[in-house]
Coordinates of C-alpha atoms and ligand atoms in Angstrom, one line a residue:
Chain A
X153 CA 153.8 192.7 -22.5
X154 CA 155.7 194.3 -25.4
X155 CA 156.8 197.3 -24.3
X156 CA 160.6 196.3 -24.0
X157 CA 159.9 195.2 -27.7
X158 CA 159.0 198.5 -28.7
X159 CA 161.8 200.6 -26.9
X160 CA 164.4 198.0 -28.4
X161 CA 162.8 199.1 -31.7
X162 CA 163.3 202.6 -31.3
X163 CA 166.5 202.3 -30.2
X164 CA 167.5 200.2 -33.4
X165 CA 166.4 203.2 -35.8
X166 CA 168.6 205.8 -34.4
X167 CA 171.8 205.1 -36.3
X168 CA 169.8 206.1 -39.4
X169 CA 168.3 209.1 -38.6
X170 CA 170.0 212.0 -40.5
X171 CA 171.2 209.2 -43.1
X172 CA 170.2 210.0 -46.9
X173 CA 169.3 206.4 -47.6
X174 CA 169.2 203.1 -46.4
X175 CA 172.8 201.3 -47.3
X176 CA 174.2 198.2 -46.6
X177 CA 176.5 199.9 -44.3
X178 CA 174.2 202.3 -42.0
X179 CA 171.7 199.3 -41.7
X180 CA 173.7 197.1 -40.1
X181 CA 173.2 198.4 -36.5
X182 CA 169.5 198.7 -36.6
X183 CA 169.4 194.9 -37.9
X184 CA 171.2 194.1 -34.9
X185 CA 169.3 195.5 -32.5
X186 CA 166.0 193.8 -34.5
X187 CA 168.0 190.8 -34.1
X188 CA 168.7 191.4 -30.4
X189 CA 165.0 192.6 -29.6
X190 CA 163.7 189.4 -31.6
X191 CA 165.4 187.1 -29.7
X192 CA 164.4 188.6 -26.5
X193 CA 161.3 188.2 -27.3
X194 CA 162.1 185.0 -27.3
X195 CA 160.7 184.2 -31.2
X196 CA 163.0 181.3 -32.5
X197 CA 166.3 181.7 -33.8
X198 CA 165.7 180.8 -37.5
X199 CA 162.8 183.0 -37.7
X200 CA 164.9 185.5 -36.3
X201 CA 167.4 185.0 -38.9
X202 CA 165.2 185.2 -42.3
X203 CA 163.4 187.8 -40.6
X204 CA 166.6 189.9 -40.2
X205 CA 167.5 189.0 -43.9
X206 CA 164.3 189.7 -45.5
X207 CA 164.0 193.4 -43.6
X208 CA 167.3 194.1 -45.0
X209 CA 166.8 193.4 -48.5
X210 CA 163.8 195.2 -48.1
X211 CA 165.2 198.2 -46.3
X212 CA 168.2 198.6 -48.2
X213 CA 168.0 201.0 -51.3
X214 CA 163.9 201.4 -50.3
X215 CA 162.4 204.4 -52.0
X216 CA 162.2 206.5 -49.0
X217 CA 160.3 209.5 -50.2
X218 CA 159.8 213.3 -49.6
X219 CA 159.2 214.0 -46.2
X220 CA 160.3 210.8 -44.5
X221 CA 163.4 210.1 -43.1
X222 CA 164.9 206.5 -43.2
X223 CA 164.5 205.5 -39.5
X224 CA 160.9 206.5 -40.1
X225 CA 161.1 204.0 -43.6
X226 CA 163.2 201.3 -41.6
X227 CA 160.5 201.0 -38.9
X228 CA 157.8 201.1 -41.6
X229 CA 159.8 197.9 -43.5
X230 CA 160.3 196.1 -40.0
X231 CA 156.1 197.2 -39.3
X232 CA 155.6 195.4 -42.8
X233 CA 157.5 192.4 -42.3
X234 CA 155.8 191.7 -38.9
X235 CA 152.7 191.8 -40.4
X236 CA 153.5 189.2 -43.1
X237 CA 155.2 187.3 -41.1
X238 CA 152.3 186.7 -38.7
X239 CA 149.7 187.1 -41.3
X240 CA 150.5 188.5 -44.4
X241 CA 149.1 186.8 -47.8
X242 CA 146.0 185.5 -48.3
X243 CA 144.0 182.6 -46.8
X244 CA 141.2 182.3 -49.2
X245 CA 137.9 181.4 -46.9
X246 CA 135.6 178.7 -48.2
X247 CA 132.2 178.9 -47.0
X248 CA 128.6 177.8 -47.0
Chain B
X141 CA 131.9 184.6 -44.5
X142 CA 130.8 184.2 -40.9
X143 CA 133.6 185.6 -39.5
X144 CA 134.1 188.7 -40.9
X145 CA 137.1 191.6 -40.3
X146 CA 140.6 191.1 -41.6
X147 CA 141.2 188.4 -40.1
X148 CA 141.3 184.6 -41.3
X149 CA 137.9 183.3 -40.7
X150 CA 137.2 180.0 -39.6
X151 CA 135.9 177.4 -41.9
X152 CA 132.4 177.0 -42.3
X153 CA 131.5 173.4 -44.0
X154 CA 128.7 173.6 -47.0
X155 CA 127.6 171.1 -45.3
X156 CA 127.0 171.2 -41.6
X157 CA 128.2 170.5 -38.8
X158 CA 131.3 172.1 -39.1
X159 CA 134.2 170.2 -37.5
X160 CA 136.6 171.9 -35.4
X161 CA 139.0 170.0 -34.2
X162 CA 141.6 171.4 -31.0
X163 CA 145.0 170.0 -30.9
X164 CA 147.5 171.0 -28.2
X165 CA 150.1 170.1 -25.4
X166 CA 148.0 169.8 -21.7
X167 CA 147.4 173.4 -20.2
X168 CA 147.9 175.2 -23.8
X169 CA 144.4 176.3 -22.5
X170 CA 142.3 173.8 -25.2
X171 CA 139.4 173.2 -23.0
X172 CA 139.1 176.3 -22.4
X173 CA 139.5 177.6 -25.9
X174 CA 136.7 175.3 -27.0
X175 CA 134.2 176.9 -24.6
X176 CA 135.5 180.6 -25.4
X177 CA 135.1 179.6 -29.3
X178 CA 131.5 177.7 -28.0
X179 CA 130.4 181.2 -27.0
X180 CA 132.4 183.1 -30.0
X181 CA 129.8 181.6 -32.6
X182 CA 126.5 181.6 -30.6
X183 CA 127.1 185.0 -30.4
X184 CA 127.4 184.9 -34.2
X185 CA 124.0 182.8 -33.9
X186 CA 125.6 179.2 -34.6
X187 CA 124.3 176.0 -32.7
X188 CA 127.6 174.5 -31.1
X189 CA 127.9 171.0 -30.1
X190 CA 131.2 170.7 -27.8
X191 CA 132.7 167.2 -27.3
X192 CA 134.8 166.0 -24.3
X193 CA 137.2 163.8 -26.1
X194 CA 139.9 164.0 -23.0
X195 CA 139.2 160.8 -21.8
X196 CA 142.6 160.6 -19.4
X197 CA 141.3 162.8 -16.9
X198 CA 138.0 162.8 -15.6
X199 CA 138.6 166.3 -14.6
X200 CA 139.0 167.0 -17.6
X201 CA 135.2 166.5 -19.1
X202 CA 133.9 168.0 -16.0
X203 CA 136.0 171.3 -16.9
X204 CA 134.4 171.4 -20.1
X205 CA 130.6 170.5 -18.9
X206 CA 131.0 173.2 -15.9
X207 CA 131.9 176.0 -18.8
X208 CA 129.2 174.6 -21.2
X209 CA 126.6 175.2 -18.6
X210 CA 128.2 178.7 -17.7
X211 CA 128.1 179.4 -21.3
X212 CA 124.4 177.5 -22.2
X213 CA 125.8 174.8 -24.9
X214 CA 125.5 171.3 -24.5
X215 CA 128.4 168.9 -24.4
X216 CA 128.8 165.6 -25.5
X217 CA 130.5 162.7 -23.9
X218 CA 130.4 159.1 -23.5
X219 CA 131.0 156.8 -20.1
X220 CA 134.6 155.8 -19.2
X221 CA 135.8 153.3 -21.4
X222 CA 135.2 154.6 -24.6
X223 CA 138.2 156.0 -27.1
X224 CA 138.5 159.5 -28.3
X225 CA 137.5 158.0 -31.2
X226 CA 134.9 156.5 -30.6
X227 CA 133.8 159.5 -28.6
X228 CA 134.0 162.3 -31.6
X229 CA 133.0 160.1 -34.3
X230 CA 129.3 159.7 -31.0
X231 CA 129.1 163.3 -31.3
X232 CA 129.4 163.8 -34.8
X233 CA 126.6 161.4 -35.1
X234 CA 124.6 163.0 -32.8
X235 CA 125.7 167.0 -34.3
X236 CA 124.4 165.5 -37.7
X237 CA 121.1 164.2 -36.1
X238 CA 120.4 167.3 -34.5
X239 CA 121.1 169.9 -36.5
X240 CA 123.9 171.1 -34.3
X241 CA 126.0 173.5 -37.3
X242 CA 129.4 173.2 -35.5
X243 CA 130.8 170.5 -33.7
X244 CA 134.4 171.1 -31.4
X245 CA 136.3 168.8 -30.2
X246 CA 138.1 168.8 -27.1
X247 CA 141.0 166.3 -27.0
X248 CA 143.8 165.6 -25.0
X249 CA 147.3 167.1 -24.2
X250 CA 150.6 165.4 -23.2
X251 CA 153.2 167.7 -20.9
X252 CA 154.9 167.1 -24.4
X253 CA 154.9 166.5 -28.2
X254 CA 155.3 162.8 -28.4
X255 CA 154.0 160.1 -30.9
X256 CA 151.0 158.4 -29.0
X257 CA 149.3 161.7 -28.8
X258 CA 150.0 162.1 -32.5
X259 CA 148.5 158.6 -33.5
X260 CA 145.3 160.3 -31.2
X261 CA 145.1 163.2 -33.2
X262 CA 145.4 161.1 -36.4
X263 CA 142.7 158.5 -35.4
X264 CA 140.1 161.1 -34.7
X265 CA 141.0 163.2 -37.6
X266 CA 140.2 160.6 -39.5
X267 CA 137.1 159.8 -37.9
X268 CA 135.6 163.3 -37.8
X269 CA 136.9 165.1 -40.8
X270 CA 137.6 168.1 -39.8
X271 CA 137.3 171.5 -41.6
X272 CA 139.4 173.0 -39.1
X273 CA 142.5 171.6 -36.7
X274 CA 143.5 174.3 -34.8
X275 CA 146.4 174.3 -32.6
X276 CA 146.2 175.6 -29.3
X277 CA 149.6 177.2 -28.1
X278 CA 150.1 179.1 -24.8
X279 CA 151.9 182.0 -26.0
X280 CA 154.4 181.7 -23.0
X281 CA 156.3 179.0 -24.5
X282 CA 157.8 181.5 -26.3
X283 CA 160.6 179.9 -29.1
X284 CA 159.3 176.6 -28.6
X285 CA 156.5 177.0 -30.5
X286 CA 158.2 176.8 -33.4
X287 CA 159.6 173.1 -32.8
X288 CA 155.5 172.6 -31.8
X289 CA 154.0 173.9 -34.7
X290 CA 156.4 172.3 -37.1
X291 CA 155.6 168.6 -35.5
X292 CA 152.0 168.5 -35.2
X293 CA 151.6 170.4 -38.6
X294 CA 153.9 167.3 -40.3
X295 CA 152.2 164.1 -38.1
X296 CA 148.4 166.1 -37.5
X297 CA 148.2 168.5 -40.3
X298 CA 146.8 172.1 -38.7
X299 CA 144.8 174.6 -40.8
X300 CA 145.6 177.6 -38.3
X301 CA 146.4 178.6 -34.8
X302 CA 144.8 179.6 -31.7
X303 CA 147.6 182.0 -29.2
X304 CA 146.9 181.5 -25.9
X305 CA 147.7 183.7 -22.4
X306 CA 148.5 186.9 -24.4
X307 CA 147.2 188.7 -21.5
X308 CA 150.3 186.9 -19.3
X309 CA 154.0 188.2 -19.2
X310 CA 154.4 186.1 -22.8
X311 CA 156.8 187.9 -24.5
X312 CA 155.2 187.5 -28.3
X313 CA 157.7 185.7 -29.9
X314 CA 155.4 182.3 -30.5
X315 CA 153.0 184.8 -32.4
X316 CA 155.9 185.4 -34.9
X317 CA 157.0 181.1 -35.3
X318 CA 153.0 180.3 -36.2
X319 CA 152.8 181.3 -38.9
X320 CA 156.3 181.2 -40.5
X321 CA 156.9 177.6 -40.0
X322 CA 153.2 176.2 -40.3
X323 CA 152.3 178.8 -43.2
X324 CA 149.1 178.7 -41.4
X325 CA 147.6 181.6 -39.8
X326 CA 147.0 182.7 -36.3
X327 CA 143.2 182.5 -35.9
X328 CA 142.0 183.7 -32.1
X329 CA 143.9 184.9 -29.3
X330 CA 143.3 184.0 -25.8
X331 CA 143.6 187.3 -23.4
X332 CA 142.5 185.4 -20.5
X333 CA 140.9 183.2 -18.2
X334 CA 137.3 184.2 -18.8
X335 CA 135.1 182.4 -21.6
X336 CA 134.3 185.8 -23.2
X337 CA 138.3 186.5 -23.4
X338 CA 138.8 185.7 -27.5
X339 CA 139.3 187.8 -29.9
X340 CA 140.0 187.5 -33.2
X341 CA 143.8 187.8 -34.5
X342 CA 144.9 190.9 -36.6
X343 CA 148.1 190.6 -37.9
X344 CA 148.1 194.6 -38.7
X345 CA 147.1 195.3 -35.0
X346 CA 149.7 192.2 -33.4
X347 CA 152.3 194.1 -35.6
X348 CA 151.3 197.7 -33.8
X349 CA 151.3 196.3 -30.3
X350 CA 154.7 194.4 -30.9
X351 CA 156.4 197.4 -32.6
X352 CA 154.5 200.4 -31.1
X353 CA 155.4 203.9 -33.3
X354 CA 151.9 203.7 -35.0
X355 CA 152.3 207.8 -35.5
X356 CA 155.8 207.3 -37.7
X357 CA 153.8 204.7 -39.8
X358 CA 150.9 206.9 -40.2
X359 CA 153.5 209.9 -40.9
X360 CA 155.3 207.2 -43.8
X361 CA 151.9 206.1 -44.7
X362 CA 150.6 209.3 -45.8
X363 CA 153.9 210.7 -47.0
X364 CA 154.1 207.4 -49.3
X365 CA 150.0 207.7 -51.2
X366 CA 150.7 211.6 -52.0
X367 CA 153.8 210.2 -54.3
X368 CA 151.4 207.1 -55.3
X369 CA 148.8 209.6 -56.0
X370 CA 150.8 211.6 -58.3
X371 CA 152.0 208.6 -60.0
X372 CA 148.7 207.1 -60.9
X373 CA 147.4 210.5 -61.7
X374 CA 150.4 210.9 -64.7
X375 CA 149.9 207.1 -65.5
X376 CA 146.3 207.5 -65.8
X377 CA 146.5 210.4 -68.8
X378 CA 149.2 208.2 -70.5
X379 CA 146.5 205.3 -70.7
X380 CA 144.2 207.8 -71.8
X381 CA 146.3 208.8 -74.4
X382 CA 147.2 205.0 -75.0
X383 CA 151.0 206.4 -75.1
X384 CA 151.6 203.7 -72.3
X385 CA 154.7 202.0 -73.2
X386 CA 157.2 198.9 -71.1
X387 CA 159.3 201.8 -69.5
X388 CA 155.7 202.5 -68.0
X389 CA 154.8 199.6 -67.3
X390 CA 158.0 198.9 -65.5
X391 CA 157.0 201.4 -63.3
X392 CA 153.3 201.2 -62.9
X393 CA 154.7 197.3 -61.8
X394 CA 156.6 199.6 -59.1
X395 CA 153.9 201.0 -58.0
X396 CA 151.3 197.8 -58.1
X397 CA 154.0 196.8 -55.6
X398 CA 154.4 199.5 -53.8
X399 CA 150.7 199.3 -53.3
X400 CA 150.2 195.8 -52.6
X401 CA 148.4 194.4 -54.6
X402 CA 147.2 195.5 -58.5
X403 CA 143.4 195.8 -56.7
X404 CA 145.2 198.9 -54.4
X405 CA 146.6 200.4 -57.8
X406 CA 143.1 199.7 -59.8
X407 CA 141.0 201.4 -57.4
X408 CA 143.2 204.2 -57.8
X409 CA 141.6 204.6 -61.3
X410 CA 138.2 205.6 -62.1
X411 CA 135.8 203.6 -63.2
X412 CA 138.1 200.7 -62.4
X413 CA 136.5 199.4 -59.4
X414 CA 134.5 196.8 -60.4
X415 CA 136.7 194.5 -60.9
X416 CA 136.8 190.9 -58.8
X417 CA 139.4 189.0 -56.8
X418 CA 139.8 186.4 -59.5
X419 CA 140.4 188.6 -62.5
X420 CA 143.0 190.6 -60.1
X421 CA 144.7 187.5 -59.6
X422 CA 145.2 185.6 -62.9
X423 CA 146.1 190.1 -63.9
X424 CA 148.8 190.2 -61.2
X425 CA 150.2 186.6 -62.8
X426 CA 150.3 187.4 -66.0
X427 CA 152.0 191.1 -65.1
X428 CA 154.7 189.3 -63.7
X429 CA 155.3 187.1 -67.0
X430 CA 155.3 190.2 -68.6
X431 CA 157.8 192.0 -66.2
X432 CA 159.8 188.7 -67.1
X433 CA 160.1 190.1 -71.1
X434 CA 160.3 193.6 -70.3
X435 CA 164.1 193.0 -68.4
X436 CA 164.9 191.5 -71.9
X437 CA 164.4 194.6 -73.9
X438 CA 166.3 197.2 -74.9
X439 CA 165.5 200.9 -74.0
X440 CA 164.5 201.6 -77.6
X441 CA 162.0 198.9 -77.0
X442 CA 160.4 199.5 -73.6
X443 CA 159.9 203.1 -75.3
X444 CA 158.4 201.9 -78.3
X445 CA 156.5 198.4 -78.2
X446 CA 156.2 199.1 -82.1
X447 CA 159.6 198.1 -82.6
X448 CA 158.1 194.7 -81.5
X449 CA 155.0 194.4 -83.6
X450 CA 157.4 195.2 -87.1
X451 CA 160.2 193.1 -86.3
X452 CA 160.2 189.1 -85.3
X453 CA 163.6 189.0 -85.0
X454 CA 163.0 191.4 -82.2
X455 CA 160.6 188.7 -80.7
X456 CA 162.7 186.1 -81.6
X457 CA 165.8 187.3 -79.4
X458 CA 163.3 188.7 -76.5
X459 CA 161.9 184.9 -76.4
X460 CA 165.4 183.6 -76.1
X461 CA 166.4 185.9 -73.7
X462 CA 163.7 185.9 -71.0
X463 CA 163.7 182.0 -71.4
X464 CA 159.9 182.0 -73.2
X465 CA 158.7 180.5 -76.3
X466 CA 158.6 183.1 -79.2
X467 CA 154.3 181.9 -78.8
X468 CA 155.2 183.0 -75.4
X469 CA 156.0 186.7 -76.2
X470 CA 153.8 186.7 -79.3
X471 CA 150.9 186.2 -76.8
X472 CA 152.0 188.6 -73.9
X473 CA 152.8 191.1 -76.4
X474 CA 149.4 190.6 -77.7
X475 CA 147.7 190.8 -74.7
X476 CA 149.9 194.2 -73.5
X477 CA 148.5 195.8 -76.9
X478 CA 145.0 194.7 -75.5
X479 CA 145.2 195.7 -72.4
X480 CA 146.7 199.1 -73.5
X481 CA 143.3 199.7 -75.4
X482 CA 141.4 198.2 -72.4
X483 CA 142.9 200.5 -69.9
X484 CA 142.5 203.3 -72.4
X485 CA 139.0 202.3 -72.8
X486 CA 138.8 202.1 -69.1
X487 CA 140.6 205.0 -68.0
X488 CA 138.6 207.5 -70.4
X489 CA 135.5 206.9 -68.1
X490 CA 133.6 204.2 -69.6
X491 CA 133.2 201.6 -66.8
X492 CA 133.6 198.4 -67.8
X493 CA 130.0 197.4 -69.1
X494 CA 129.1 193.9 -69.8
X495 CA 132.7 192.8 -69.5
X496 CA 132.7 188.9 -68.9
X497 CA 136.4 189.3 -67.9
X498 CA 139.2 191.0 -67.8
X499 CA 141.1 190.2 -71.3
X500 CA 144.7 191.0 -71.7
X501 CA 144.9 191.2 -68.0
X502 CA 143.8 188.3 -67.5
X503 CA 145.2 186.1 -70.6
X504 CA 141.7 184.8 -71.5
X505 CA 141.5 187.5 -74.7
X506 CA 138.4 186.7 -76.3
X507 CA 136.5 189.7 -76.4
X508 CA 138.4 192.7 -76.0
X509 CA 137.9 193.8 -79.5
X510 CA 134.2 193.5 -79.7
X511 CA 134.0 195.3 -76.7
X512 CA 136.5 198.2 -77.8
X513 CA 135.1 198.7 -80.5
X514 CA 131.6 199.8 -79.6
X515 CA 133.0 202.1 -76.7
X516 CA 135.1 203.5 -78.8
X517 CA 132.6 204.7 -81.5
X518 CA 130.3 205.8 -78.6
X519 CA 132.8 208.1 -77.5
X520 CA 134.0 209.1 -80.7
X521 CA 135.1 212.3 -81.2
X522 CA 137.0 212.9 -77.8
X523 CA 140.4 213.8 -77.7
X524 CA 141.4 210.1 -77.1
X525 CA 140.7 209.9 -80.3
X526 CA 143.2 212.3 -82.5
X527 CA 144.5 210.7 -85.1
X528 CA 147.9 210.8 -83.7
X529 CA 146.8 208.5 -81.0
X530 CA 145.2 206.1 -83.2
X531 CA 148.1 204.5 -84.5
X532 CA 149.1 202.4 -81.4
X533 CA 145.4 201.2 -82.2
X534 CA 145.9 200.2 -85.5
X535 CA 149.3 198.5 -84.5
X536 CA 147.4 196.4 -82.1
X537 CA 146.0 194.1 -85.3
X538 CA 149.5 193.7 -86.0
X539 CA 150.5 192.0 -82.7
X540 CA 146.9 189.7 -82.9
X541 CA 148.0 188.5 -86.0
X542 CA 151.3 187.3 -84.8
Ligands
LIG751 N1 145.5 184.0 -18.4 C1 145.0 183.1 -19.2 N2 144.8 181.9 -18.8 C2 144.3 181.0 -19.7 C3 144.0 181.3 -21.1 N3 143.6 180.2 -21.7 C4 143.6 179.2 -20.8 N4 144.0 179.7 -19.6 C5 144.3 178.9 -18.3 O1 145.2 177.9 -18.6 C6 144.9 176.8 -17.8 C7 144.9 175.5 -18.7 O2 143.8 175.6 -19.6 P1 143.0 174.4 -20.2 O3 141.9 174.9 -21.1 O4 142.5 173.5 -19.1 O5 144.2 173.7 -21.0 P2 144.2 172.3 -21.8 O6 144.9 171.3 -20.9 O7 144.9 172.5 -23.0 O8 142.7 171.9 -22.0 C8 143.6 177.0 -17.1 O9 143.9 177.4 -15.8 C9 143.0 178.2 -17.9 O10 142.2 179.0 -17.1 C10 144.3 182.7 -21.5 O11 144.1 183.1 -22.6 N5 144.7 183.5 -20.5
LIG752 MG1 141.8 170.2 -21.5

């Protein structure tokens, strides 16, 4: 069911691959192609939108350390923010 | 907790039944979902009570007492005439007399949102009480569950979500709307038509099959704790050495982030792991008030926190610049020298014994000094202890007299 999800994905990364670091500038193409795989997936504009925003003030000047390259960082923000997003934070459990 | 895993568990009442209340457009798969989470807890050994409040369609009760008999749990249900209402407030009754420990109820859809099914949901709500409202959305409706979830959380009020016909064509999106617009978690999945077909929701595992690549996250994953390793490894001797200052504690705030949570980082630490979920909370708070004063210092003072203690004009400027009360910094400054000796104390291997809290950490500070003091002289003559070291120590009564 997600598969055309995932290939959009790693189609969105490839821009950065061989970049140094995540900028504003070499970001902008993967966020559009997050954008453009979020919407065919058919989640809501809005969410869509902050979701877009919040991965790239994430992903832009992220720490990306020694042996990673920043397509693998970029997929590891947008991996992040889909988890929040759908469940992230805590939902303390009261119980008998 | 019942419910165990990763996942948000369901409510459990202190005092039975449990009320479980499904909300839901017609064909979200409700019915359906309150047999497959009928059978979900008598696996888990609870006594389920299921009630047919769908009093539109005859069909529809029928549905739900062909898969109670399938599944071995009673339903409940009252002859035609009678109100939802009337109907869950019947088997609530009857759940209380007879020990039932859950109760669902099954109401009924409309083809859309619209007010009379709202004023429904109301009336039995506030008949029955529930613990939990969940709302039952077929994942196929894709972006519209976002206009859904927003207008039955407003009128019904939900405490989480069940997601429906993943095992369909649904292309995921609704998963993503739940939660953002409602706040309120995703709790089961539906993967199909079968009563057994629930599962639990991951967020973690939602997130692999939507994104795939789990191999480049494992790669980052790794790549990311040898660096975190290395820094709380170096952080670690300078709390030993109690030569912790706000420059490192700008970064240790880094890597508490980078980590998650201050829990991730404290497990990092020996001896630190005994530490509960309430003193990690009110710690991470009053880190970030902290973080607050530190973006008011000057280099010279992040480097030296001494500068502070021996100079209240110092304070004065740093409570006017970070928008605190000079009591403000007085305190957090107080509590930084505390926890500086705490970690210290910590770090060097002692555990943390009879430690009614978490002081400095977690602003309530009685204590610290009684308890430094005696782990201190029973590990004197270590080489925390050169005199060098000490005088950070010593300072420390200078900040608590403040
Ligand atoms: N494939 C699939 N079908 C489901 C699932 N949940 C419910 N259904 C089907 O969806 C239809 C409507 O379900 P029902 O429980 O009657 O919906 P209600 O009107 O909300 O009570 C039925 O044919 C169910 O078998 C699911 O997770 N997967
Ligand atoms: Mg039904």
């Amino acid at each position: 069911m997600f598969e055309e999800l995932s290939a959009r994905f790693e189609d969105a990364v490839k821009g950065l691959r061989g970049q140094g670091q995540i900028s504003e500038t070499n970001v902008e193409s993967a966020l559009k192609e997050v954008r453009r795989a979020l919407l065919e997936a058919d989640v809501s504009l809005p969410v869509v939108k902050e979701f877009v925003e919040d991965v790239r003030q994430k992903a832009v000047g992220a720490e990306v350390v020694r042996g990673v390259s920043p397509d693998q960082k970029f997929i590891q923000v947008v991996h992040q923010q889909l988890v929040d997003v759908m469940g992230g934070g805590q939902f303390p459990f009261v119980f008998s | 907790m019942l419910w165990g895993g990763d996942n948000s568990p369901l409510f459990s009442a202190e005092i039975p039944p449990t009320v479980v209340l499904m909300a839901g457009l017609q064909g979200a798969g409700k019915t359906t979902a309150t047999a497959k989470l009928g059978l979900h807890l008598k696996d888990q050994g609870r006594k389920t009570l299921m009630v047919a409040a769908d009093v539109y369609r005859p069909a529809a009760i029928d549905q739900l007492k062909t898969l109670g008999d399938q599944i071995d749990i009673e339903v409940f249900s009252l002859e035609s005439g009678a109100k939802p209402e009337e109907i869950a407030a019947a088997g609530l009754e009857k759940a209380r007399n007879e020990n039932f420990d859950t109760l669902i109820v099954d109401t009924a859809g409309r083809l859309q949102i619209d007010l009379e099914m709202m004023e429904e949901m109301v009336r039995i709500k506030s008949v029955v009480e529930p613990d939990e409202i969940l709302l039952v959305v077929d994942s196929m409706i894709g972006q519209e569950a976002a206009e859904l979830t927003r207008s039955f959380h407003e009128k019904v009020g939900i405490t989480g979500a069940v997601l429906t016909k993943l095992d369909g064509d649904s292309r995921g999106g609704a998963a993503l709307s739940i939660r953002k617009i409602s706040g309120k978690p995703i709790k089961f999945i539906g993967t199909g038509e079968k009563v057994e077909a629930l599962q639990p929701f991951h967020p973690e595992r939602m997130a692999g099959r939507i994104l795939g690549m789990g191999d480049v996250l494992t790669l980052v994953e790794k790549a990311q704790k040898e660096v975190e390793i290395a820094d709380a490894e170096e952080m670690q001797k300078k709390l030993q050495e109690a030569t912790f200052d706000f420059s490192d504690f700008v970064k240790q705030m880094r890597l508490i982030k980078r980590m998650g949570s201050l829990g991730g980082l404290m497990k990092m630490i020996p001896g630190m792991n005994k530490i509960d979920d309430g003193m990690l909370k009110s710690g991470e708070e009053q880190l970030k008030r902290i973080e607050a004063m530190i973006s008011s210092m000057t280099p010279d003072e992040r480097n030296n926190p001494e500068l502070l203690a021996a100079q209240p004009s110092r304070r004065r400027r740093l409570a006017f610049g970070s928008g605190h009360t000079p009591s403000d910094v007085d305190k957090v400054l107080a509590d930084f020298q505390k926890m500086r000796g705490f970690m210290k104390q910590m770090s060097s291997g002692g555990g943390m014994p009879g430690m009614p809290g978490m002081p400095g950490l977690g602003g309530g500070s009685s204590g610290i000094n009684g308890n430094a003091g005696p782990a201190r002289i029973s590990r004197g003559g270590g080489a925390s202890n050169a005199p060098k070291r000490q005088r950070p120590l010593k300072k420390k009564k200078g900040f608590g007299d403040l």
